[in-house]
JSON list of C-alpha atoms in Angstrom, two decimals:
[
{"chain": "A", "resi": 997, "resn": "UNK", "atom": "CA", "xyz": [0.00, 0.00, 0.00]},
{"chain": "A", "resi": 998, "resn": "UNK", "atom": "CA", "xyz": [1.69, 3.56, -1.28]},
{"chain": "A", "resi": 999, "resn": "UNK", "atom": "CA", "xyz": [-0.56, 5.68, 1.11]},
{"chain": "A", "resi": 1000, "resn": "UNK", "atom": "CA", "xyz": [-2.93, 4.85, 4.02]},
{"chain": "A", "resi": 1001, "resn": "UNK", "atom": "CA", "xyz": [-6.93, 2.95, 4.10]},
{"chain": "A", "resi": 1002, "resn": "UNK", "atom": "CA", "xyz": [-9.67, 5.45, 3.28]},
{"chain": "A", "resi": 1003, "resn": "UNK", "atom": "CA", "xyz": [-11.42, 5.81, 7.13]},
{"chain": "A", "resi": 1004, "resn": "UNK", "atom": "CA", "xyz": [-14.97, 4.24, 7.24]},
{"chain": "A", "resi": 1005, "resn": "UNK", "atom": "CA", "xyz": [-16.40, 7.46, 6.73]},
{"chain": "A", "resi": 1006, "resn": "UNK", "atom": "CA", "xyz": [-14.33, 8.05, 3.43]},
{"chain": "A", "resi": 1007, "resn": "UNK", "atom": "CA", "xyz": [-15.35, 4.65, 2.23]},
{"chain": "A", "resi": 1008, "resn": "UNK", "atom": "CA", "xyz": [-18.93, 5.18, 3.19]},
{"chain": "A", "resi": 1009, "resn": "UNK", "atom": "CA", "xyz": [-18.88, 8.65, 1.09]},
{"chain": "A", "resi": 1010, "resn": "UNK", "atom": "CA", "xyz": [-17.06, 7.21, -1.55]},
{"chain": "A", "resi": 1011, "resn": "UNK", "atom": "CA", "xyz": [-19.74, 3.85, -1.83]},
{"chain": "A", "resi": 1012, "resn": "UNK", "atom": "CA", "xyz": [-20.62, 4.61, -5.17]},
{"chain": "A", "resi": 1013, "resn": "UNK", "atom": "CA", "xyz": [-17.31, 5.00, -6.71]},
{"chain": "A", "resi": 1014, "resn": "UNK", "atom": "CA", "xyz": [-16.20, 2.07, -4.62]},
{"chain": "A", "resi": 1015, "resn": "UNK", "atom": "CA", "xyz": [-18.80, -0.08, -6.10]},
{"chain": "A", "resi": 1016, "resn": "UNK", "atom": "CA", "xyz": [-17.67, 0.91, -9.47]},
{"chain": "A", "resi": 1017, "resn": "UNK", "atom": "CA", "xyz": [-14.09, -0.04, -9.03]},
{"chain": "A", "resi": 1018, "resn": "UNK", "atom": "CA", "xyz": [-15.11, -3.59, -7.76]},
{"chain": "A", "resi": 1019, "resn": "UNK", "atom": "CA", "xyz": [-17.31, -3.51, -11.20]},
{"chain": "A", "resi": 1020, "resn": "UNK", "atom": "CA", "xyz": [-14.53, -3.05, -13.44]},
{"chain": "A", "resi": 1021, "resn": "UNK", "atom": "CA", "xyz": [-12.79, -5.95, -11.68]},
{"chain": "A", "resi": 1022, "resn": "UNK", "atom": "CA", "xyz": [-16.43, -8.24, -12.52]},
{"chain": "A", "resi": 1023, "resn": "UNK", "atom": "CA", "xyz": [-16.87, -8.00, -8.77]},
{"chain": "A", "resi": 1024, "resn": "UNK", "atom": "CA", "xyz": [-20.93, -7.45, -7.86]},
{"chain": "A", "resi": 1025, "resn": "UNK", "atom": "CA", "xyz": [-22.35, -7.05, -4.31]},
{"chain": "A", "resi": 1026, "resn": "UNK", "atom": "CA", "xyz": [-22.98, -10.72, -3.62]},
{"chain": "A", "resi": 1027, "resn": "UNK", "atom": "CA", "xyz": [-19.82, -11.74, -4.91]},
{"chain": "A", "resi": 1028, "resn": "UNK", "atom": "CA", "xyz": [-17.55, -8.87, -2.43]},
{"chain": "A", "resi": 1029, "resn": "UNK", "atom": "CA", "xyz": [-19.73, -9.63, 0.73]},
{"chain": "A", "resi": 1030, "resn": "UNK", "atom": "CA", "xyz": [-18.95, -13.56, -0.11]},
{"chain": "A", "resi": 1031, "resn": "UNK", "atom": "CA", "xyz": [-15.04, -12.29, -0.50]},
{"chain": "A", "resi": 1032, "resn": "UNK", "atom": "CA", "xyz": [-15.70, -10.31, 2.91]},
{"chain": "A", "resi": 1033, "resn": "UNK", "atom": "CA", "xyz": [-16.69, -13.32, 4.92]},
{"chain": "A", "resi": 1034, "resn": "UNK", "atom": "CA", "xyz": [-14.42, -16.14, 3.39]},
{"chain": "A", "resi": 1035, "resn": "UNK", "atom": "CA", "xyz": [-11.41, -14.09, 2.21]},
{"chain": "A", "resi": 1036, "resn": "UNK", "atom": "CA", "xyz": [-10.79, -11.07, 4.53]},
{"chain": "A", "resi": 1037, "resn": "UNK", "atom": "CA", "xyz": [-7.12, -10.70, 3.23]},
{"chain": "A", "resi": 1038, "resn": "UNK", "atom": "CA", "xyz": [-8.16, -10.29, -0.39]},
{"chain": "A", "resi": 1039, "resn": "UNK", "atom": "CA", "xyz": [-11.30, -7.81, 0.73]},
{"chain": "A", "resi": 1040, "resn": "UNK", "atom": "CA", "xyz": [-8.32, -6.13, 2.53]},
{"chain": "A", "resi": 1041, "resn": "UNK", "atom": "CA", "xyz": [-6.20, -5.80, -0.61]},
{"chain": "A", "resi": 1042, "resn": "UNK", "atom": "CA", "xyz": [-8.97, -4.41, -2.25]},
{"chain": "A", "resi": 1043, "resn": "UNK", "atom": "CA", "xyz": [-10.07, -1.76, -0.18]},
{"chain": "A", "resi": 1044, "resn": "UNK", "atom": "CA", "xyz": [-6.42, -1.28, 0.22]},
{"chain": "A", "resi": 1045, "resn": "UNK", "atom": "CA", "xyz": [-6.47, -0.51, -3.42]},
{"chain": "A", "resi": 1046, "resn": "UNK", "atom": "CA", "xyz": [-9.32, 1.48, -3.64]},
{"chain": "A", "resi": 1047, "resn": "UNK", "atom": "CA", "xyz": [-7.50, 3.46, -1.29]},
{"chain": "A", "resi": 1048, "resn": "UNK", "atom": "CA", "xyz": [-4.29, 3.99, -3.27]},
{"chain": "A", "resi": 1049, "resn": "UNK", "atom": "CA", "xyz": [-6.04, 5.09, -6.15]},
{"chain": "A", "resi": 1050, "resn": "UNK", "atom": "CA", "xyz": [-8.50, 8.02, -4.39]},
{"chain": "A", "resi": 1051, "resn": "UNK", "atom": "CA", "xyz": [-5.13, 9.53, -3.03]},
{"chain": "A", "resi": 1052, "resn": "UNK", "atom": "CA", "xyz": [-3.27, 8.92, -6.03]},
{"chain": "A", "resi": 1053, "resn": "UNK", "atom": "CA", "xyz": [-6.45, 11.04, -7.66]},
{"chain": "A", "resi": 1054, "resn": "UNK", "atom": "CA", "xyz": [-6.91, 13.71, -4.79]},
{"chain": "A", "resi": 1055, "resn": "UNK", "atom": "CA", "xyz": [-3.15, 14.30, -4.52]},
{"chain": "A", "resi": 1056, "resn": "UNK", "atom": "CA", "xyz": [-2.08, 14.75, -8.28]},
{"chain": "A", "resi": 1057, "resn": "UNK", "atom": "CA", "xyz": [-4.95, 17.44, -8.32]},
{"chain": "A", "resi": 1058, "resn": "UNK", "atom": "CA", "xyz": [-3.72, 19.37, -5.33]},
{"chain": "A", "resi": 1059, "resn": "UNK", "atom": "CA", "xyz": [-2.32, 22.98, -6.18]},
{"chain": "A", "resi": 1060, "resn": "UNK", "atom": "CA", "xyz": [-1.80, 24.33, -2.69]},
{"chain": "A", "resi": 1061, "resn": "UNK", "atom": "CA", "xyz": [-1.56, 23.33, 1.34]},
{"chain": "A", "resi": 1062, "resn": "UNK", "atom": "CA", "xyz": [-1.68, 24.97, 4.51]},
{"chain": "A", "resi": 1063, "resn": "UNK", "atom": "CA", "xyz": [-0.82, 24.69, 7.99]},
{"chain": "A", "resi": 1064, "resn": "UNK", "atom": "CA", "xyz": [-1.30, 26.49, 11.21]},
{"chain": "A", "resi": 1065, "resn": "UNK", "atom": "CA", "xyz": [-0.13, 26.36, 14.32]},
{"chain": "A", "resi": 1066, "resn": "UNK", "atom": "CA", "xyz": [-0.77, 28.88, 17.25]},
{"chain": "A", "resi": 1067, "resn": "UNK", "atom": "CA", "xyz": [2.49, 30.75, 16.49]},
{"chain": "A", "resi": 1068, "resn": "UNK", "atom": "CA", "xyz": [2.55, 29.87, 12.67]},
{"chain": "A", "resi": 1069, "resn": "UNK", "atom": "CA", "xyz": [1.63, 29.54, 9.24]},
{"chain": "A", "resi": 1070, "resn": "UNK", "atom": "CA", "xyz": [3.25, 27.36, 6.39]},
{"chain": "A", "resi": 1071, "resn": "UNK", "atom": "CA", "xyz": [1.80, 27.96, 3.07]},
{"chain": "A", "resi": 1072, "resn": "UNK", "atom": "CA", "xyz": [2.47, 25.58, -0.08]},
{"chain": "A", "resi": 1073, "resn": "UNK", "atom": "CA", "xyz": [2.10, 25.79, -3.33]},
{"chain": "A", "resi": 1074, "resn": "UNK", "atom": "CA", "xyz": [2.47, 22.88, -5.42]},
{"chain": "A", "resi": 1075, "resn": "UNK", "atom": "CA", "xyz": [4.18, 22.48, -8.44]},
{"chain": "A", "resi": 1076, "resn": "UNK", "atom": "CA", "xyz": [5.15, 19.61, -10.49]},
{"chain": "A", "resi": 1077, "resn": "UNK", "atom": "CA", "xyz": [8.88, 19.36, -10.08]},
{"chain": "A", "resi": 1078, "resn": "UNK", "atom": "CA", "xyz": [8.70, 21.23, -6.65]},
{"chain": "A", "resi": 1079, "resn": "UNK", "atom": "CA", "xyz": [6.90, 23.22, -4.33]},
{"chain": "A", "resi": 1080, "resn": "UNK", "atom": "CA", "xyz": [7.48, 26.59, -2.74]},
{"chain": "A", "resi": 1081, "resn": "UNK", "atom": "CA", "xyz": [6.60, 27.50, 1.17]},
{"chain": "A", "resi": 1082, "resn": "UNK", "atom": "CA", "xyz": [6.20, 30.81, 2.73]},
{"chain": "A", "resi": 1083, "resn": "UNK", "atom": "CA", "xyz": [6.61, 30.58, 6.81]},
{"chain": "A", "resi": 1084, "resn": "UNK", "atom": "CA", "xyz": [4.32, 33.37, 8.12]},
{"chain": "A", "resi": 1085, "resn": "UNK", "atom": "CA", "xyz": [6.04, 33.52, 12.29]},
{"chain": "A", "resi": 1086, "resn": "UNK", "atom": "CA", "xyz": [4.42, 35.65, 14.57]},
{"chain": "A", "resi": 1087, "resn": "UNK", "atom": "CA", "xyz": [6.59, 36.53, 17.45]},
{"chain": "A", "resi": 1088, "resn": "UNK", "atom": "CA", "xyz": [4.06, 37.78, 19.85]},
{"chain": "A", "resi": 1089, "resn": "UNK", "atom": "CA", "xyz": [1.35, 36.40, 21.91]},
{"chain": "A", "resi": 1090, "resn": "UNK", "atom": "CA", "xyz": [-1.52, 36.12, 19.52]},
{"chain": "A", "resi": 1091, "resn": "UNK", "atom": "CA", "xyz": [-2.91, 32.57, 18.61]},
{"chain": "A", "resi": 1092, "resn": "UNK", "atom": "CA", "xyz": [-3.18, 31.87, 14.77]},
{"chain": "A", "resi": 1093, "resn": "UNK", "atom": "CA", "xyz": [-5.68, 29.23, 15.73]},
{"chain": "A", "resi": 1094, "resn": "UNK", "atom": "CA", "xyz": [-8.20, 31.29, 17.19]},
{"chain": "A", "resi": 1095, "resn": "UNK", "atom": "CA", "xyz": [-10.50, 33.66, 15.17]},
{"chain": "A", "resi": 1096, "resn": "UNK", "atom": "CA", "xyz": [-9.06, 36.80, 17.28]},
{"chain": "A", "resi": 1097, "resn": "UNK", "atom": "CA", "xyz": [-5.39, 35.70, 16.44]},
{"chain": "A", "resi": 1098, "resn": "UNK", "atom": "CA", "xyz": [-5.89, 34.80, 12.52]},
{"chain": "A", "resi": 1099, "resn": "UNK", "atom": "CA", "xyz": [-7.77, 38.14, 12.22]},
{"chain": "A", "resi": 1100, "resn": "UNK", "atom": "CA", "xyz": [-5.07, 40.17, 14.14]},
{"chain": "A", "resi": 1101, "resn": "UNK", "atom": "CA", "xyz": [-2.38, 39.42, 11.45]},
{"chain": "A", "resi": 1102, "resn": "UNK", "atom": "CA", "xyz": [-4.46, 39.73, 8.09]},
{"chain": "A", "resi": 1103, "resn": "UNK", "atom": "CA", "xyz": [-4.96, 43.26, 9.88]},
{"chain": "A", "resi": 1104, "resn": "UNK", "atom": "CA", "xyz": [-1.17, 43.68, 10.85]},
{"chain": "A", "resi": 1105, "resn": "UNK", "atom": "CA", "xyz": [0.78, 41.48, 8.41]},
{"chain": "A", "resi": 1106, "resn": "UNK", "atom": "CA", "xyz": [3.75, 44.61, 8.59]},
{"chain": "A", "resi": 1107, "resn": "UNK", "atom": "CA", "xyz": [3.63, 44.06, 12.62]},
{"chain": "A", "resi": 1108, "resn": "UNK", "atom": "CA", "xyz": [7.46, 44.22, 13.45]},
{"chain": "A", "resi": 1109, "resn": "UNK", "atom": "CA", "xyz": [6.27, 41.23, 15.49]},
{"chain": "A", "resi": 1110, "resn": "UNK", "atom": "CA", "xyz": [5.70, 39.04, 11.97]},
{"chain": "A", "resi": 1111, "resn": "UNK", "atom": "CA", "xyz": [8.07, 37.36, 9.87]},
{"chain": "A", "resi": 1112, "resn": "UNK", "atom": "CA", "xyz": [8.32, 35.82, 6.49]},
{"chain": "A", "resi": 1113, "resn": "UNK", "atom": "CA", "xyz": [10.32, 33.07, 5.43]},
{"chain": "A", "resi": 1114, "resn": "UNK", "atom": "CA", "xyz": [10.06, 32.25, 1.42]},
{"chain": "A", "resi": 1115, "resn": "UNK", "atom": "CA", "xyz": [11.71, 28.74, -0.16]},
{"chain": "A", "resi": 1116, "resn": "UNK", "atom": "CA", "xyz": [11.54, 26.79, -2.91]},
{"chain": "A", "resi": 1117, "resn": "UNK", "atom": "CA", "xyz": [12.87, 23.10, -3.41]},
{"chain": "A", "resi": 1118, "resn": "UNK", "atom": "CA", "xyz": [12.34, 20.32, -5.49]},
{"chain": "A", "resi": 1119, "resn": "UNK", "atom": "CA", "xyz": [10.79, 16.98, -4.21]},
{"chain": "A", "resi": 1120, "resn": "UNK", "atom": "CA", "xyz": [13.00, 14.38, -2.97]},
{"chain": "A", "resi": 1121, "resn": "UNK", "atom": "CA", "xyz": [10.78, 11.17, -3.86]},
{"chain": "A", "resi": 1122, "resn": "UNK", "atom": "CA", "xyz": [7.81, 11.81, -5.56]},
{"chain": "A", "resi": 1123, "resn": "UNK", "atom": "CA", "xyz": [5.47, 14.71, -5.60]},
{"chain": "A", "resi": 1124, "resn": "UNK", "atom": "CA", "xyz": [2.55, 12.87, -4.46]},
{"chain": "A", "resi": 1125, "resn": "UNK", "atom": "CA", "xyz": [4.26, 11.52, -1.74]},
{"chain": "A", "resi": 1126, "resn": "UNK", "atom": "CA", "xyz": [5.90, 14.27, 0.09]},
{"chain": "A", "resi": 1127, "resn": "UNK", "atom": "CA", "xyz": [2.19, 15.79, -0.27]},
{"chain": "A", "resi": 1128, "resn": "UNK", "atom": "CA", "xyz": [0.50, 13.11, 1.52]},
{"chain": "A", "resi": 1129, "resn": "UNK", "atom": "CA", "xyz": [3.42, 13.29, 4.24]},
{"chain": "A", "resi": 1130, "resn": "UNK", "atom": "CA", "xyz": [2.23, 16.32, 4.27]},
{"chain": "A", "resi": 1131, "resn": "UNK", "atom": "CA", "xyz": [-1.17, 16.17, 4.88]},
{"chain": "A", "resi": 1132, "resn": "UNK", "atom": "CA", "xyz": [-0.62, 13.24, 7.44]},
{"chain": "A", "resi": 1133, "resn": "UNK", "atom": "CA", "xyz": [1.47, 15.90, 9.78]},
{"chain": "A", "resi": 1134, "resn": "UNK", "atom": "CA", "xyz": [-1.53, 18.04, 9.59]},
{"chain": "A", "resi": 1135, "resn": "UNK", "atom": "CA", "xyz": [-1.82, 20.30, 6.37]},
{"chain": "A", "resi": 1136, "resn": "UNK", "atom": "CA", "xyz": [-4.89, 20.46, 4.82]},
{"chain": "A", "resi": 1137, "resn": "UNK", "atom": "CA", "xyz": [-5.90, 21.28, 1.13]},
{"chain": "A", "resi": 1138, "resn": "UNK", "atom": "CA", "xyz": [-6.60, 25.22, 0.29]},
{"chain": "A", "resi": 1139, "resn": "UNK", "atom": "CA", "xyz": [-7.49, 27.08, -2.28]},
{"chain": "A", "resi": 1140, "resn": "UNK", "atom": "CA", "xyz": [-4.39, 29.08, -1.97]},
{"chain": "A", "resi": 1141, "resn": "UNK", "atom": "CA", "xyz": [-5.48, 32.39, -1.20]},
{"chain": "A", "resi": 1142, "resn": "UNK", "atom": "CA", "xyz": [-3.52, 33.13, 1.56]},
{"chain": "A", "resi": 1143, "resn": "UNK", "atom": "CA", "xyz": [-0.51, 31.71, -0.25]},
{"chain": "A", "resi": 1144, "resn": "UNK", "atom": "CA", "xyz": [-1.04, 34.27, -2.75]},
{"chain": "A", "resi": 1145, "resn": "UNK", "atom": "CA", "xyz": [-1.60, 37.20, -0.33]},
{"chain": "A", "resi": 1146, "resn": "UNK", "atom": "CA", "xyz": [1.50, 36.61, 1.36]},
{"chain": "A", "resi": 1147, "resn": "UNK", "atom": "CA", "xyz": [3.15, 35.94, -1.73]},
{"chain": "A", "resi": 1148, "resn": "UNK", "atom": "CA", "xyz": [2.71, 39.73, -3.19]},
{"chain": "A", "resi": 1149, "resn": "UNK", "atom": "CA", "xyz": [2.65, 41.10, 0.01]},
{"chain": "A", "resi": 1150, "resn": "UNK", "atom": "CA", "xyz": [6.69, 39.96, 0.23]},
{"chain": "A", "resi": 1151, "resn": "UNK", "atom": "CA", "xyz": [6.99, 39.81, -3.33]}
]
């Protein structure tokens, strides 16, 4: 398995396309719940499959990621030989998880309190990879508009 299982509630969102995968392998409902009770490891190598190929999907399409912490930002963007981060550090005591804290810097990004770090590397495996790695230590998918705010704002 390249990535992780979908959680129950992924698969259970996902039933429809799921059911189509195990159609294009000639697999109907009453043949996968007999492969469920007297094969569990080959169910499991299915699902596991399944699995592989949603991220595969949802990570190939991802342009930008985000994550906060109470004393900082990291904003991605994704390209497809590398990606580039900008570090937004606040060095005060405001929380960039709460509302009040977030708010505070898009009104003060020039604070002498904030500062910017800008990088840009290429990936060391594979793209898709380092993005779920990503994700798994807590980024989560954006639209990249704050990427691109703090992008011209340092620019």
């Amino acid at each position: 398995m390249k990535y992780r299982q979908l959680t129950k509630e992924q698969f259970e969102s996902l039933h429809h396309e799921f059911a189509q995968f195990l159609a294009t392998q000639k697999i109907d409902v009453n043949e996968w719940n007999n492969i469920k009770e007297t094969n569990p490891k080959l169910a499991e190598e299915e699902l596991n499959l399944f699995s592989d190929l949603v991220w595969e999907d949802v990570l190939s399409k991802i342009e930008y990621l985000e994550h906060f912490s109470k004393n900082s930002i990291n904003l991605f963007k994704t390209e497809e030989e590398s990606i580039s981060r900008i570090v937004v550090q606040v060095h005060k005591e405001v929380d960039l998880l709460s509302k009040e804290g977030y708010e505070w810097l898009l009104k003060n990004p020039k604070d002498d309190s904030v500062e910017y770090f800008k990088g840009n590397k290429e990936y060391q495996t594979n793209r898709n990879e380092e993005l779920f790695d990503l994700i798994e230590k807590g980024s989560q998918i954006s639209k990249g508009e704050l990427f691109e705010y703090f992008n011209r704002l340092t620019s």
